[in-house]
Short mmCIF file of C-alpha atoms in Angstrom, two decimals:
data_model
loop_
_atom_site.label_atom_id
_atom_site.label_comp_id
_atom_site.label_asym_id
_atom_site.label_seq_id
_atom_site.Cartn_x
_atom_site.Cartn_y
_atom_site.Cartn_z
CA MET A 1 0.13 0.12 0.05
CA ARG A 2 1.07 3.60 -1.08
CA ARG A 3 2.26 5.35 1.85
CA ASN A 4 1.33 9.01 2.63
CA ALA A 5 3.34 11.03 3.78
CA HIS A 6 0.95 12.95 6.08
CA ILE A 7 -0.66 9.80 7.88
CA GLU A 8 2.95 9.25 8.28
CA ARG A 9 3.79 12.33 10.45
CA LEU A 10 0.14 12.30 12.50
CA LEU A 11 0.96 8.65 13.01
CA ASP A 12 4.77 9.54 14.60
CA ASP A 13 3.07 12.80 16.84
CA ALA A 14 0.99 10.45 17.59
CA ARG A 15 3.57 7.94 19.14
CA HIS A 16 5.71 10.60 20.84
CA ASN A 17 3.02 12.28 22.67
CA GLN A 18 1.64 8.95 23.30
CA ARG A 19 -1.68 8.17 22.54
CA CYS A 20 -3.30 6.87 19.24
CA THR A 21 -3.71 9.02 16.92
CA TYR A 22 -7.46 9.78 15.61
CA GLY A 23 -8.71 11.89 11.49
CA SER A 24 -9.80 15.50 12.62
CA THR A 25 -11.09 15.65 8.95
CA ARG A 26 -13.28 13.27 6.14
CA ASN A 27 -10.14 12.31 4.48
CA GLU A 28 -8.08 11.82 7.03
CA ARG A 29 -10.30 8.88 8.32
CA ALA A 30 -11.21 7.03 5.31
CA ALA A 31 -7.18 7.09 4.62
CA PHE A 32 -6.76 5.84 8.46
CA ASN A 33 -10.38 3.35 7.98
CA ASN A 34 -8.49 2.62 4.62
CA ARG A 35 -4.99 1.57 6.01
CA ALA A 36 -7.04 -0.44 8.80
CA ARG A 37 -9.21 -2.28 6.67
CA HIS A 38 -5.45 -3.35 4.93
CA GLY A 39 -4.46 -4.17 8.29
CA ASP A 40 -1.46 -2.24 8.31
CA LEU A 41 -3.15 0.24 11.24
CA LEU A 42 -5.51 -0.87 14.06
CA CYS A 43 -8.41 0.23 15.02
CA VAL A 44 -8.55 0.30 18.69
CA PHE A 45 -11.43 2.10 19.34
CA PRO A 46 -13.56 4.66 16.71
CA ASN A 47 -11.36 6.51 15.03
CA CYS A 48 -8.38 5.80 16.97
CA PHE A 49 -5.88 4.04 15.03
CA THR A 50 -2.49 3.16 15.55
CA THR A 51 0.04 0.30 15.13
CA ALA A 52 -0.18 -3.04 15.60
CA GLU A 53 2.94 -3.69 17.61
CA TYR A 54 3.35 -0.52 19.00
CA TRP A 55 -0.52 -1.25 20.54
CA ALA A 56 1.23 -4.67 21.82
CA SER A 57 4.12 -2.89 23.48
CA LEU A 58 1.90 -1.41 25.76
CA ASN A 59 0.55 -2.72 28.69
CA PRO A 60 -3.33 -2.34 29.82
CA ASP A 61 -3.19 0.69 31.73
CA GLN A 62 -1.14 2.45 28.98
CA ARG A 63 -3.68 1.56 26.97
CA THR A 64 -5.85 3.21 29.06
CA MET A 65 -3.88 6.40 29.12
CA HIS A 66 -3.68 7.02 25.34
CA LEU A 67 -7.10 6.15 24.33
CA CYS A 68 -7.85 9.16 26.93
CA ARG A 69 -4.72 11.65 25.31
CA THR A 70 -6.53 10.42 22.20
CA LEU A 71 -10.15 10.87 23.10
CA HIS A 72 -9.33 13.95 25.03
CA GLU A 73 -7.25 15.85 22.16
CA SER A 74 -10.57 15.32 19.44
CA HIS A 75 -13.11 16.14 22.61
CA PRO A 76 -11.63 18.29 24.97
CA SER A 77 -14.30 19.34 27.19
CA MET A 78 -14.41 15.32 27.97
CA VAL A 79 -14.51 14.36 31.33
CA PHE A 80 -13.83 11.18 32.31
CA ALA A 81 -15.42 9.08 34.88
CA GLY A 82 -15.27 5.52 36.93
CA VAL A 83 -12.53 3.12 36.30
CA THR A 84 -10.86 4.91 33.50
CA ALA A 85 -10.88 7.91 36.33
CA ALA A 86 -9.08 5.33 38.55
CA THR A 87 -6.48 4.75 35.73
CA ILE A 88 -5.50 8.05 36.12
CA LEU A 89 -5.67 8.72 39.17
CA ARG A 90 -3.17 5.43 39.61
CA LEU A 91 -6.19 4.00 42.08
CA PRO A 92 -5.54 0.29 41.77
CA LEU A 93 -7.69 -2.26 39.13
CA SER A 94 -7.40 -5.50 38.66
CA LEU A 95 -6.44 -6.28 34.42
CA ARG A 96 -9.56 -7.61 34.05
CA LEU A 97 -11.47 -3.85 34.44
CA GLN A 98 -9.49 -2.53 32.16
CA ASP A 99 -11.37 -4.45 29.02
CA GLY A 100 -10.80 -1.13 26.51
CA SER A 101 -13.87 0.81 27.45
CA ILE A 102 -13.87 4.10 27.99
CA THR A 103 -15.94 6.38 30.73
CA CYS A 104 -16.79 9.22 31.21
CA ALA A 105 -19.05 12.19 32.91
CA ALA A 106 -22.08 12.77 31.84
CA THR A 107 -24.55 15.49 33.65
CA SER A 108 -27.93 14.40 32.22
CA ARG A 109 -28.06 10.58 32.17
CA THR A 110 -25.97 7.04 32.20
CA TRP A 111 -26.17 5.56 28.95
CA THR A 112 -23.42 3.48 26.81
CA THR A 113 -22.47 3.54 23.03
CA GLY A 114 -20.27 0.84 22.25
CA ARG A 115 -17.07 0.12 24.03
CA LEU A 116 -18.03 4.19 25.63
CA HIS A 117 -19.49 4.61 28.80
CA HIS A 118 -21.66 7.62 30.00
CA LEU A 119 -21.65 7.48 33.98
CA ARG A 120 -24.24 10.36 35.30
CA THR A 121 -21.85 12.63 37.81
CA ASP A 122 -22.03 16.30 38.35
CA SER A 123 -19.84 18.24 36.91
CA HIS A 124 -18.18 20.74 39.81
CA THR A 125 -16.84 16.81 40.83
CA CYS A 126 -14.37 17.38 38.18
CA THR A 127 -10.20 18.29 38.79
CA GLN A 128 -7.68 17.66 35.98
CA VAL A 129 -4.94 15.29 36.41
CA ARG A 130 -2.17 13.95 34.42
CA GLY A 131 -2.80 16.70 32.27
CA LEU A 132 -6.47 14.77 31.48
CA PRO A 133 -9.98 16.44 33.57
CA THR A 134 -11.05 13.48 35.56
CA THR A 135 -13.81 13.08 38.44
CA ASN A 136 -12.01 13.68 41.76
CA VAL A 137 -10.69 10.78 43.80
CA VAL A 138 -13.95 11.06 46.34
CA ARG A 139 -16.18 11.27 43.07
CA THR A 140 -14.11 8.39 41.33
CA VAL A 141 -14.05 6.04 43.79
CA VAL A 142 -17.82 6.53 44.62
CA ASP A 143 -18.23 5.56 41.03
CA CYS A 144 -16.53 2.72 41.57
CA GLY A 145 -18.60 1.04 44.39
CA LEU A 146 -21.43 1.60 43.40
CA THR A 147 -21.19 -0.14 39.97
CA LEU A 148 -17.89 -2.00 40.64
CA PRO A 149 -18.32 -5.57 42.73
CA PHE A 150 -17.28 -5.31 46.23
CA GLU A 151 -14.35 -6.20 45.83
CA GLU A 152 -12.90 -4.62 42.79
CA ALA A 153 -14.03 -1.25 44.51
CA LEU A 154 -12.00 -2.05 48.31
CA PRO A 155 -8.56 -2.23 46.69
CA MET A 156 -9.36 1.83 45.58
CA TYR A 157 -11.48 3.19 48.78
CA ASP A 158 -8.33 1.49 50.85
CA ALA A 159 -6.16 3.61 47.86
CA ALA A 160 -8.05 7.12 48.94
CA VAL A 161 -8.07 6.66 52.58
CA ASP A 162 -4.43 5.63 52.40
CA ASN A 163 -3.70 9.17 50.40
CA GLY A 164 -6.05 11.28 52.03
CA ALA A 165 -9.06 11.37 51.01
CA PRO A 166 -11.98 12.63 53.56
#
């Protein structure tokens, strides 16, 4: 397949910034989707692309962080919540919870579209952590406590209390 210098620059920039690349224009999305169809790229989340080798080199935390950075760049108003916020906040999580889905805060209702989950939460519980907008640690552990089995949420509560959360 013929290489496109612009697409290659976008991929290099994304790797340098520890995120995936995405198509911000119709032509870019078409080029990325075409390369994914031919096996040159992986589509790891809707409109999030990278090479198979690079993706395979990342652990689950790194994959989540790459997706969050990509989504934040393409949707700056998105606030991460739930298990995704727990990853950003470096709260203890079992690997089975890091399944490639992303949870973000919603102000109206809780709903899911594919692997993107919207969790209803108050906007005043937001903070900036590791360069990403996320719910604060208290809101995050409460959300995880309400949505996860007890044995999955307990280590998060313990870690939050150990780090001084009220």
